[in-house]
Amino acid sequence: MNHIILKNMINTQKYIRDNKEKFLSELFQLLRLPSISADPKYSKDVVATAEMVRNNLEKIGLTNCKLFETDGFPIVYGEKIIDSNLPTVLIYGHYDVQPPDPIDLWKSKPFEPEIRNEKIYARGACDDKGQFFMHVKAVESMISAGELCCNVKFMIEGEEEIGSENLEIFVKNNKQLLSSDVILISDTGIISNDTPSITTGLRGLSYVEVEITGPNRDLHSGLYGGAVANPINILCDMVSSLHDEKRKITIPGFYDNVEILSKSEREIMAKAPFNIEKYKEELDIKDVLGEKEYRTMERNSIRPTLDVNGIWGGYTGEGAKTVIASKAYAKISMRLVPNQSSDEITKLFKKYFESIAPAGVKVKVTPHHGGEPYVSPLNEKGYKAASKAMNKTFGKEPIPVRSGGSIPIVALFESELGLKSILMGFGLDSDAIHSPNEHYGLFNFYKGIETIPYFFKYFAEK
Ligand code: BES
Ligand code: MN
Ligand code: MN
C-alpha cells in the first residue's frame, strides 16, 4: 500500500486551484433550489434538489448513485470503492434548508445566491449545501488527480432540519450498505478563520409544544378580567418559573444525569479564544445572561438549557382588542448534554409542567422530535486525521470544541452503526444560519475543499 501513502495531494491541490470558479458556479445551482423541508409547498423543489445532488455525484465518477425513497424526502447515495483493503470514509450531509423567513430582512433574495464582501449569501450557503458540497468537490479533485486513497460513500439526506426521522429508519435497515470506518461531516463551524477548531460534542434535544386552555371561549376582559385565569398570563407565569434566580432549570430531576466536567477539563476549555466584549457588541446587547457559576462558552455547550422558541395567543392584530383568550401556546426546546436522555427529559418536563398549572386551566404537552447528545474522543484515528489535515491547511493545530448545536442523527450513527463521526465543519457562528442573510465565506468554502483531501490522506496512513 506504499504507493497510496506517497500520495501527497499535490495534483489534487492543483486541480482545486484550477477549478475554483467552476466549483462556485456549481454550488450556486444547488443554492437556487428552495429545498425547504418544513414547508409542504416546496416538496417538489426538495425532490429536485435530491436529484441534482445525485447527478452531481454521478458526474464526479461515483458509482451506485441513487435516491432511496422514504416516507418523506429521498436520501441521496453514491460511492466509490477502489480497494477493499483501504479504509472507507462515509460522508454525511443534508441538502434541505430552513425556511428563509422573515423574508423582508434579507438584503438579497434567499434563493438567488450572491457574493458580497467575499461571502456567498443564500439560504443553505453554510447550512449545509455549501458545506457538504465541499466534500463532493474534494472527492472530484482526488479522483481527477488520481489521488483518491480511501473508499468513499456519500449519504446526503433531505430531512435534517425536521428531525431526520426517515434517515433513522434507513440507517437501521441499511447497515451493510453504510459499513465504513469513519463518518465525516461538515455541518458545524470553526472558532474563527485564524483559529481552526474541530467539534467534539453536540447537544441533544427535547422539543415540546404546550397548550394552555382557560375558559371555553374568548371573554370580554372587562366583564371577566380578574375573575378567571387568563391562559396567557398563566403560561407566562409557568414559563418563567422554569428557571430560578440562578438561571437553573427548576424541573425536578433535570440535572440528575448531567455529565460534570472536571476542573481541569473546564480550564482547558477556557483557553479557547473568546472575547466577551466583542460577543456582546456583535449581538448589540449590554450584558449576557445565563446559569451562575458557568462561563458563556460553557453555558452554550456543556450545560443543558431550556428556551421558548415561540409563544402566541390572544389578539395580535392592529390596535387594541380587550379580550381574554381561551388558549395560549408555546414551543419549548431543551438542549441536552451527555448522559441526559431525550425521552426521559421530555417526560420530566411534561410531569412538572402539568403539576405547576393552577386549577383554573387545562394543560396539554405534545412532544416533538428529539435527539441524543454526542461526544467524540480526541484519541480516535479519525480525530487525529482531521486535526493533522487542518493543521496542514491552516498552519495551526485545531482546538477541540464542544458545540451547543444538535445533529440528532450523529448519536444514532454511533448506536446503530458503531461509528464515530468526525465533525470537521468550516462555518462561523456569525454566518447567520437559520437567520436572514445566511452566508458562507469563500475562504471557508475553499479551505474546506483543500482540507478534506488531507483528511483522506492521513486517514489512509496507518
Ligand atoms: N448544522 C446544524 C447544527 C449545528 C450548527 C451544530 C452549527 C453545530 C454548529 C443543523 O442543521 C441544525 O440546525 N440542527 C438543529 C436540530 C434539528 C433537529 C432541527 C438545531 O441544532 O437546532
Ligand atoms: Mn446543518
Ligand atoms: Mn440547520
Short mmCIF file of C-alpha atoms and ligand atoms in Angstrom, two decimals:
data_model
loop_
_atom_site.label_atom_id
_atom_site.label_comp_id
_atom_site.label_asym_id
_atom_site.label_seq_id
_atom_site.Cartn_x
_atom_site.Cartn_y
_atom_site.Cartn_z
CA MET A 1 0.00 0.00 0.00
CA ASN A 2 3.06 2.22 -0.13
CA HIS A 3 2.01 3.88 -3.34
CA ILE A 4 -1.02 5.21 -1.51
CA ILE A 5 0.93 6.67 1.37
CA LEU A 6 3.13 8.52 -1.06
CA LYS A 7 0.16 10.37 -2.47
CA ASN A 8 0.73 13.85 -1.19
CA MET A 9 -2.28 15.51 -2.80
CA ILE A 10 -0.15 17.86 -4.91
CA ASN A 11 -2.13 17.11 -8.06
CA THR A 12 -5.37 17.32 -6.12
CA GLN A 13 -4.48 20.78 -4.81
CA LYS A 14 -3.56 21.89 -8.33
CA TYR A 15 -6.91 20.63 -9.63
CA ILE A 16 -8.65 22.63 -6.88
CA ARG A 17 -6.75 25.81 -7.77
CA ASP A 18 -7.64 25.36 -11.42
CA ASN A 19 -11.36 24.80 -10.82
CA LYS A 20 -12.36 27.33 -8.20
CA GLU A 21 -14.78 29.22 -10.45
CA LYS A 22 -16.41 26.03 -11.69
CA PHE A 23 -16.92 24.78 -8.11
CA LEU A 24 -18.59 28.03 -7.17
CA SER A 25 -20.98 28.13 -10.10
CA GLU A 26 -21.99 24.53 -9.44
CA LEU A 27 -22.72 25.38 -5.82
CA PHE A 28 -24.84 28.33 -6.99
CA GLN A 29 -27.06 25.95 -8.97
CA LEU A 30 -27.71 23.95 -5.84
CA LEU A 31 -28.41 27.10 -3.81
CA ARG A 32 -31.03 28.26 -6.31
CA LEU A 33 -33.37 25.40 -5.40
CA PRO A 34 -35.58 26.20 -2.37
CA SER A 35 -35.28 22.83 -0.62
CA ILE A 36 -37.30 23.82 2.44
CA SER A 37 -38.17 20.52 4.10
CA ALA A 38 -40.51 22.05 6.71
CA ASP A 39 -42.92 23.57 4.19
CA PRO A 40 -45.03 21.20 2.05
CA LYS A 41 -45.33 23.93 -0.61
CA TYR A 42 -41.72 23.24 -1.55
CA SER A 43 -41.75 19.46 -1.66
CA LYS A 44 -41.18 19.40 -5.45
CA ASP A 45 -38.12 21.59 -5.02
CA VAL A 46 -36.79 19.39 -2.25
CA VAL A 47 -37.03 16.34 -4.52
CA ALA A 48 -35.48 18.28 -7.41
CA THR A 49 -32.57 19.13 -5.13
CA ALA A 50 -32.08 15.45 -4.28
CA GLU A 51 -31.93 14.71 -8.00
CA MET A 52 -29.42 17.47 -8.59
CA VAL A 53 -27.22 16.14 -5.79
CA ARG A 54 -27.43 12.64 -7.23
CA ASN A 55 -26.43 13.93 -10.67
CA ASN A 56 -23.51 15.77 -9.12
CA LEU A 57 -22.29 12.56 -7.51
CA GLU A 58 -22.59 10.67 -10.77
CA LYS A 59 -20.77 13.39 -12.69
CA ILE A 60 -17.66 13.19 -10.50
CA GLY A 61 -17.35 9.47 -11.17
CA LEU A 62 -19.10 7.77 -8.26
CA THR A 63 -20.99 4.54 -8.80
CA ASN A 64 -24.27 3.19 -7.48
CA CYS A 65 -25.62 6.75 -7.37
CA LYS A 66 -29.27 6.71 -6.45
CA LEU A 67 -32.13 8.11 -4.48
CA PHE A 68 -33.51 5.96 -1.73
CA GLU A 69 -37.17 6.79 -1.33
CA THR A 70 -38.53 7.16 2.21
CA ASP A 71 -41.88 8.16 3.70
CA GLY A 72 -40.51 11.67 3.45
CA PHE A 73 -37.76 13.07 1.25
CA PRO A 74 -35.24 10.87 -0.56
CA ILE A 75 -31.78 10.02 0.70
CA VAL A 76 -29.03 10.51 -1.89
CA TYR A 77 -26.38 7.81 -2.03
CA GLY A 78 -23.25 7.31 -4.11
CA GLU A 79 -19.92 5.53 -3.61
CA LYS A 80 -16.50 4.82 -4.99
CA ILE A 81 -14.96 1.60 -3.79
CA ILE A 82 -11.40 1.46 -5.10
CA ASP A 83 -9.83 -1.25 -2.97
CA SER A 84 -11.42 -3.33 -0.24
CA ASN A 85 -8.14 -3.21 1.69
CA LEU A 86 -8.39 0.53 2.06
CA PRO A 87 -10.41 2.28 4.75
CA THR A 88 -13.84 3.65 3.86
CA VAL A 89 -14.99 7.16 4.67
CA LEU A 90 -18.75 7.76 4.89
CA ILE A 91 -19.68 11.36 4.23
CA TYR A 92 -22.95 12.65 5.66
CA GLY A 93 -24.65 15.96 4.99
CA HIS A 94 -28.08 17.45 4.32
CA TYR A 95 -29.49 19.13 1.23
CA ASP A 96 -32.59 20.52 2.95
CA VAL A 97 -32.62 24.03 4.39
CA GLN A 98 -34.53 26.08 6.93
CA PRO A 99 -37.37 28.35 5.82
CA PRO A 100 -35.98 31.79 4.91
CA ASP A 101 -38.44 33.87 6.94
CA PRO A 102 -38.54 36.69 7.77
CA ILE A 103 -38.00 37.40 4.05
CA ASP A 104 -38.08 41.21 4.44
CA LEU A 105 -34.84 41.19 6.37
CA TRP A 106 -32.82 39.64 3.52
CA LYS A 107 -30.62 42.06 1.57
CA SER A 108 -30.63 39.78 -1.47
CA LYS A 109 -33.13 37.03 -2.26
CA PRO A 110 -32.51 33.84 -0.23
CA PHE A 111 -32.54 31.58 -3.29
CA GLU A 112 -30.64 33.89 -5.62
CA PRO A 113 -27.09 33.45 -4.36
CA GLU A 114 -24.88 36.48 -4.48
CA ILE A 115 -21.29 37.27 -3.50
CA ARG A 116 -20.81 40.31 -1.26
CA ASN A 117 -17.56 41.02 0.63
CA GLU A 118 -16.09 37.64 -0.22
CA LYS A 119 -19.11 35.77 1.13
CA ILE A 120 -21.79 33.69 -0.55
CA TYR A 121 -25.23 34.92 0.55
CA ALA A 122 -28.09 32.38 0.27
CA ARG A 123 -30.24 30.14 2.43
CA GLY A 124 -28.22 26.94 2.84
CA ALA A 125 -24.92 28.57 1.85
CA CYS A 126 -23.38 27.35 5.10
CA ASP A 127 -26.08 25.01 6.48
CA ASP A 128 -25.48 22.69 4.78
CA LYS A 129 -25.31 22.87 0.98
CA GLY A 130 -22.08 24.86 0.89
CA GLN A 131 -20.51 22.52 3.38
CA PHE A 132 -21.47 19.09 2.07
CA PHE A 133 -20.68 20.29 -1.45
CA MET A 134 -17.06 20.85 -0.37
CA HIS A 135 -16.84 17.07 0.03
CA VAL A 136 -18.25 16.46 -3.43
CA LYS A 137 -15.67 18.82 -4.91
CA ALA A 138 -12.80 17.45 -2.78
CA VAL A 139 -13.60 13.91 -3.88
CA GLU A 140 -13.92 15.06 -7.50
CA SER A 141 -10.49 16.63 -7.19
CA MET A 142 -8.89 13.50 -5.75
CA ILE A 143 -10.46 11.30 -8.41
CA SER A 144 -9.43 13.62 -11.25
CA ALA A 145 -5.90 13.85 -9.90
CA GLY A 146 -5.66 10.07 -9.45
CA GLU A 147 -5.08 10.57 -5.73
CA LEU A 148 -8.18 9.13 -4.08
CA CYS A 149 -6.71 6.99 -1.29
CA CYS A 150 -9.78 5.76 0.64
CA ASN A 151 -13.05 4.24 -0.43
CA VAL A 152 -15.80 6.79 -0.11
CA LYS A 153 -19.56 6.69 0.40
CA PHE A 154 -21.90 9.67 0.35
CA MET A 155 -25.20 9.81 2.20
CA ILE A 156 -26.92 13.18 1.85
CA GLU A 157 -30.38 13.49 3.38
CA GLY A 158 -33.26 15.92 2.97
CA GLU A 159 -34.85 15.96 6.42
CA GLU A 160 -32.15 17.07 8.84
CA GLU A 161 -33.89 20.33 9.62
CA ILE A 162 -37.08 18.47 10.53
CA GLY A 163 -35.58 15.74 12.70
CA SER A 164 -34.15 13.03 10.38
CA GLU A 165 -36.85 10.54 11.33
CA ASN A 166 -36.77 8.73 7.99
CA LEU A 167 -33.00 8.64 7.91
CA GLU A 168 -33.14 6.87 11.25
CA ILE A 169 -35.19 4.07 9.67
CA PHE A 170 -32.90 3.99 6.62
CA VAL A 171 -29.78 3.64 8.77
CA LYS A 172 -31.31 0.80 10.79
CA ASN A 173 -32.23 -1.06 7.58
CA ASN A 174 -29.04 -0.47 5.59
CA LYS A 175 -26.16 -1.25 7.91
CA GLN A 176 -24.29 -3.26 5.27
CA LEU A 177 -24.54 -0.54 2.64
CA LEU A 178 -23.27 2.03 5.13
CA SER A 179 -20.46 -0.08 6.57
CA SER A 180 -17.34 2.05 6.81
CA ASP A 181 -14.51 3.05 9.13
CA VAL A 182 -15.47 6.60 9.98
CA ILE A 183 -18.16 9.18 9.29
CA LEU A 184 -17.01 12.60 8.16
CA ILE A 185 -19.38 15.56 8.46
CA SER A 186 -19.09 19.26 7.69
CA ASP A 187 -22.18 20.79 9.29
CA THR A 188 -20.59 22.70 12.18
CA GLY A 189 -18.07 25.50 12.49
CA ILE A 190 -14.66 26.75 13.49
CA ILE A 191 -13.84 29.39 16.11
CA SER A 192 -12.61 31.87 13.50
CA ASN A 193 -10.76 31.89 10.22
CA ASP A 194 -7.44 32.10 12.02
CA THR A 195 -8.38 29.79 14.88
CA PRO A 196 -9.34 26.40 13.47
CA SER A 197 -11.27 24.02 15.68
CA ILE A 198 -12.94 20.63 15.50
CA THR A 199 -16.32 19.97 17.06
CA THR A 200 -16.06 17.17 19.60
CA GLY A 201 -19.56 17.31 21.02
CA LEU A 202 -23.14 18.13 20.08
CA ARG A 203 -26.04 18.71 22.39
CA GLY A 204 -29.17 16.58 22.35
CA LEU A 205 -32.65 17.97 22.08
CA SER A 206 -36.09 17.65 23.66
CA TYR A 207 -38.78 19.71 21.96
CA VAL A 208 -42.31 20.18 23.20
CA GLU A 209 -45.35 22.22 22.35
CA VAL A 210 -47.61 23.32 25.18
CA GLU A 211 -51.22 24.45 25.11
CA ILE A 212 -52.96 26.17 28.00
CA THR A 213 -56.74 26.31 27.93
CA GLY A 214 -58.73 28.55 30.23
CA PRO A 215 -62.44 29.37 29.73
CA ASN A 216 -64.25 27.60 26.89
CA ARG A 217 -64.36 30.81 24.76
CA ASP A 218 -62.68 34.18 24.42
CA LEU A 219 -64.07 36.58 27.02
CA HIS A 220 -64.54 40.34 27.42
CA SER A 221 -61.56 41.34 29.55
CA GLY A 222 -63.62 43.93 31.41
CA LEU A 223 -66.50 41.67 32.32
CA TYR A 224 -64.38 38.65 33.23
CA GLY A 225 -60.87 40.08 33.80
CA GLY A 226 -59.62 39.46 37.32
CA ALA A 227 -62.13 36.70 37.97
CA VAL A 228 -60.88 33.81 35.83
CA ALA A 229 -57.45 32.50 34.92
CA ASN A 230 -56.10 34.20 31.77
CA PRO A 231 -54.27 31.42 29.87
CA ILE A 232 -51.67 33.85 28.51
CA ASN A 233 -50.88 35.26 31.96
CA ILE A 234 -50.72 31.74 33.35
CA LEU A 235 -48.49 30.49 30.54
CA CYS A 236 -46.08 33.36 31.25
CA ASP A 237 -46.05 32.51 34.97
CA MET A 238 -45.42 28.86 34.21
CA VAL A 239 -42.68 29.55 31.70
CA SER A 240 -40.89 31.98 33.97
CA SER A 241 -40.99 29.54 36.87
CA LEU A 242 -38.96 27.06 34.79
CA HIS A 243 -35.80 28.99 35.74
CA ASP A 244 -34.79 30.07 39.25
CA GLU A 245 -32.86 33.21 40.21
CA LYS A 246 -29.57 31.49 39.42
CA ARG A 247 -30.89 30.67 35.93
CA LYS A 248 -31.03 26.99 36.80
CA ILE A 249 -33.84 24.91 35.37
CA THR A 250 -36.35 24.02 38.09
CA ILE A 251 -37.74 20.78 36.66
CA PRO A 252 -37.13 18.14 39.35
CA GLY A 253 -34.55 15.58 38.19
CA PHE A 254 -33.49 17.68 35.18
CA TYR A 255 -29.82 17.75 36.18
CA ASP A 256 -29.68 14.24 37.69
CA ASN A 257 -27.57 12.63 34.97
CA VAL A 258 -25.77 15.70 33.63
CA GLU A 259 -22.13 14.99 32.99
CA ILE A 260 -19.99 17.20 35.21
CA LEU A 261 -16.66 18.21 33.69
CA SER A 262 -13.58 18.22 35.88
CA LYS A 263 -11.92 21.48 36.83
CA SER A 264 -9.02 20.73 34.52
CA GLU A 265 -11.32 19.99 31.57
CA ARG A 266 -13.02 23.32 32.18
CA GLU A 267 -9.67 25.09 32.39
CA ILE A 268 -8.68 23.65 29.01
CA MET A 269 -11.98 24.86 27.56
CA ALA A 270 -11.40 28.33 28.95
CA LYS A 271 -8.16 28.59 26.97
CA ALA A 272 -10.03 28.72 23.66
CA PRO A 273 -10.02 32.31 22.45
CA PHE A 274 -13.22 34.16 23.29
CA ASN A 275 -13.81 37.87 23.63
CA ILE A 276 -16.92 38.65 25.66
CA GLU A 277 -16.87 42.34 24.72
CA LYS A 278 -16.82 41.54 21.02
CA TYR A 279 -19.54 38.95 21.58
CA LYS A 280 -21.84 41.50 23.22
CA GLU A 281 -21.04 44.12 20.65
CA GLU A 282 -21.79 41.79 17.77
CA LEU A 283 -25.23 40.99 19.23
CA ASP A 284 -25.86 44.56 20.38
CA ILE A 285 -26.56 43.53 23.97
CA LYS A 286 -25.32 45.26 27.14
CA ASP A 287 -24.81 42.02 29.02
CA VAL A 288 -25.05 38.26 28.70
CA LEU A 289 -27.34 36.14 30.85
CA GLY A 290 -27.08 32.53 31.90
CA GLU A 291 -26.54 29.97 34.59
CA LYS A 292 -24.50 31.32 37.51
CA GLU A 293 -21.05 29.81 38.04
CA TYR A 294 -20.57 29.00 34.37
CA ARG A 295 -18.78 30.92 31.64
CA THR A 296 -20.61 31.98 28.49
CA MET A 297 -18.82 29.35 26.41
CA GLU A 298 -19.81 26.68 28.93
CA ARG A 299 -23.42 27.82 29.13
CA ASN A 300 -23.81 27.27 25.41
CA SER A 301 -22.03 23.94 25.13
CA ILE A 302 -21.56 21.72 28.20
CA ARG A 303 -24.68 22.84 30.10
CA PRO A 304 -28.29 21.94 29.33
CA THR A 305 -30.77 24.72 28.58
CA LEU A 306 -34.46 25.46 28.20
CA ASP A 307 -35.72 28.09 25.77
CA VAL A 308 -39.07 29.24 24.48
CA ASN A 309 -38.86 29.29 20.68
CA GLY A 310 -42.28 30.72 20.05
CA ILE A 311 -45.24 31.91 22.12
CA TRP A 312 -48.64 33.02 20.94
CA GLY A 313 -52.29 33.51 21.74
CA GLY A 314 -54.91 36.23 22.00
CA TYR A 315 -55.18 39.33 19.89
CA THR A 316 -52.10 40.35 17.91
CA GLY A 317 -53.69 42.42 15.13
CA GLU A 318 -53.83 46.19 14.66
CA GLY A 319 -54.93 48.40 17.53
CA ALA A 320 -56.35 47.15 20.82
CA LYS A 321 -58.92 44.47 21.45
CA THR A 322 -59.97 43.87 25.03
CA VAL A 323 -60.13 40.12 25.32
CA ILE A 324 -59.11 37.19 27.46
CA ALA A 325 -58.18 34.43 25.06
CA SER A 326 -59.38 30.92 25.67
CA LYS A 327 -55.98 29.46 24.74
CA ALA A 328 -52.26 30.19 24.83
CA TYR A 329 -49.40 28.25 23.26
CA ALA A 330 -45.62 27.93 23.34
CA LYS A 331 -42.92 25.87 21.68
CA ILE A 332 -40.11 24.99 24.04
CA SER A 333 -36.73 23.40 23.32
CA MET A 334 -34.32 21.88 25.78
CA ARG A 335 -30.71 21.30 24.74
CA LEU A 336 -29.26 18.28 26.44
CA VAL A 337 -25.74 17.25 27.39
CA PRO A 338 -24.11 13.83 27.80
CA ASN A 339 -25.97 11.29 29.91
CA GLN A 340 -29.30 13.11 29.69
CA SER A 341 -31.85 11.17 27.68
CA SER A 342 -34.24 12.96 25.39
CA ASP A 343 -37.25 10.76 26.24
CA GLU A 344 -36.54 10.97 29.94
CA ILE A 345 -36.25 14.77 29.92
CA THR A 346 -39.41 15.13 27.86
CA LYS A 347 -41.27 13.03 30.46
CA LEU A 348 -39.88 15.07 33.35
CA PHE A 349 -40.90 18.28 31.60
CA LYS A 350 -44.44 17.06 30.96
CA LYS A 351 -44.96 15.85 34.52
CA TYR A 352 -43.63 19.07 36.06
CA PHE A 353 -45.36 21.44 33.66
CA GLU A 354 -48.70 19.78 34.32
CA SER A 355 -48.08 19.91 38.06
CA ILE A 356 -47.47 23.67 38.23
CA ALA A 357 -50.68 24.69 36.46
CA PRO A 358 -53.38 26.26 38.63
CA ALA A 359 -56.76 24.53 38.75
CA GLY A 360 -58.31 27.20 36.52
CA VAL A 361 -56.57 25.97 33.35
CA LYS A 362 -56.01 22.74 31.43
CA VAL A 363 -52.54 21.85 30.13
CA LYS A 364 -51.61 19.82 27.10
CA VAL A 365 -47.97 18.93 26.38
CA THR A 366 -47.15 17.50 22.96
CA PRO A 367 -43.62 16.14 22.42
CA HIS A 368 -41.89 16.70 19.07
CA HIS A 369 -38.82 15.01 17.61
CA GLY A 370 -35.75 14.87 19.82
CA GLY A 371 -32.20 13.60 19.76
CA GLU A 372 -29.40 12.43 21.98
CA PRO A 373 -26.18 14.30 22.74
CA TYR A 374 -22.85 13.19 21.28
CA VAL A 375 -19.18 13.37 22.26
CA SER A 376 -16.17 12.13 20.37
CA PRO A 377 -12.82 11.31 21.95
CA LEU A 378 -9.62 13.02 20.80
CA ASN A 379 -7.57 9.85 20.58
CA GLU A 380 -9.56 8.41 17.69
CA LYS A 381 -7.82 7.82 14.38
CA GLY A 382 -10.44 9.97 12.66
CA TYR A 383 -9.98 12.90 15.02
CA LYS A 384 -6.22 12.74 14.58
CA ALA A 385 -6.54 12.69 10.80
CA ALA A 386 -8.84 15.73 10.89
CA SER A 387 -6.52 17.54 13.26
CA LYS A 388 -3.48 16.90 11.05
CA ALA A 389 -5.41 17.92 7.94
CA MET A 390 -6.48 21.25 9.45
CA ASN A 391 -3.02 21.83 10.82
CA LYS A 392 -1.69 21.37 7.30
CA THR A 393 -4.04 23.89 5.65
CA PHE A 394 -4.45 26.45 8.45
CA GLY A 395 -0.87 26.18 9.71
CA LYS A 396 -2.21 25.77 13.25
CA GLU A 397 -3.37 22.86 15.32
CA PRO A 398 -7.17 22.97 15.65
CA ILE A 399 -8.71 23.33 19.11
CA PRO A 400 -11.29 20.72 20.20
CA VAL A 401 -14.60 22.44 20.97
CA ARG A 402 -17.98 21.19 22.17
CA SER A 403 -20.77 22.79 20.21
CA GLY A 404 -24.15 23.82 21.52
CA GLY A 405 -25.98 22.80 18.35
CA SER A 406 -27.56 19.44 17.61
CA ILE A 407 -27.35 16.93 14.78
CA PRO A 408 -29.52 14.20 16.29
CA ILE A 409 -28.57 11.54 13.74
CA VAL A 410 -24.93 11.56 14.89
CA ALA A 411 -25.68 9.78 18.18
CA LEU A 412 -27.73 7.28 16.21
CA PHE A 413 -24.82 6.61 13.82
CA GLU A 414 -22.85 5.59 16.88
CA SER A 415 -25.52 3.41 18.47
CA GLU A 416 -26.69 1.74 15.23
CA LEU A 417 -23.54 1.58 13.10
CA GLY A 418 -20.94 1.64 15.88
CA LEU A 419 -19.21 4.50 14.09
CA LYS A 420 -17.76 7.72 15.41
CA SER A 421 -18.46 10.89 13.46
CA ILE A 422 -15.76 13.48 12.88
CA LEU A 423 -17.33 16.92 12.86
CA MET A 424 -14.96 18.87 10.67
CA GLY A 425 -17.07 21.88 9.76
CA PHE A 426 -15.85 25.20 8.39
CA GLY A 427 -18.70 27.62 9.19
CA LEU A 428 -18.59 30.57 11.58
CA ASP A 429 -21.13 31.38 14.33
CA SER A 430 -21.60 34.70 12.55
CA ASP A 431 -22.71 33.01 9.30
CA ALA A 432 -26.34 33.56 10.32
CA ILE A 433 -27.52 30.00 9.74
CA HIS A 434 -31.32 29.72 10.22
CA SER A 435 -31.44 33.56 10.12
CA PRO A 436 -31.90 36.15 7.39
CA ASN A 437 -28.78 36.80 5.28
CA GLU A 438 -27.21 33.41 5.86
CA HIS A 439 -23.79 33.38 4.26
CA TYR A 440 -20.63 31.31 3.88
CA GLY A 441 -17.18 32.73 3.33
CA LEU A 442 -15.38 31.96 0.08
CA PHE A 443 -12.34 31.45 2.29
CA ASN A 444 -14.22 28.78 4.25
CA PHE A 445 -15.64 27.07 1.16
CA TYR A 446 -12.24 26.73 -0.49
CA LYS A 447 -10.42 25.96 2.76
CA GLY A 448 -12.79 23.06 3.29
CA ILE A 449 -12.20 21.71 -0.21
CA GLU A 450 -8.42 21.94 0.33
CA THR A 451 -8.51 20.34 3.78
CA ILE A 452 -10.72 17.32 3.07
CA PRO A 453 -8.19 15.55 0.78
CA TYR A 454 -5.61 15.68 3.58
CA PHE A 455 -8.12 14.03 5.88
CA PHE A 456 -8.31 11.18 3.37
CA LYS A 457 -4.52 11.03 3.11
CA TYR A 458 -3.90 10.94 6.86
CA PHE A 459 -6.80 8.57 7.47
CA ALA A 460 -5.38 6.14 4.90
CA GLU A 461 -1.98 6.20 6.61
CA LYS A 462 -1.97 3.67 9.39
N1 BES B 1 -25.94 22.22 11.23
C1 BES B 1 -26.88 22.47 12.26
C2 BES B 1 -26.36 22.16 13.64
C3 BES B 1 -25.10 22.87 14.08
C4 BES B 1 -24.74 24.11 13.57
C5 BES B 1 -24.31 22.28 15.02
C6 BES B 1 -23.58 24.73 13.99
C7 BES B 1 -23.17 22.90 15.45
C8 BES B 1 -22.79 24.13 14.92
C9 BES B 1 -28.14 21.64 11.98
O1 BES B 1 -28.56 21.78 10.65
C10 BES B 1 -29.26 22.14 12.83
O2 BES B 1 -29.71 23.23 12.60
N2 BES B 1 -29.71 21.35 13.81
C11 BES B 1 -30.87 21.68 14.58
C12 BES B 1 -31.53 20.45 15.13
C13 BES B 1 -32.59 19.83 14.25
C14 BES B 1 -33.27 18.69 14.95
C15 BES B 1 -33.60 20.83 13.75
C16 BES B 1 -30.50 22.53 15.76
O3 BES B 1 -29.38 22.44 16.29
O4 BES B 1 -31.36 23.32 16.17
MN MN B 2 -26.98 21.60 9.33
MN MN B 3 -29.70 23.70 10.45
#
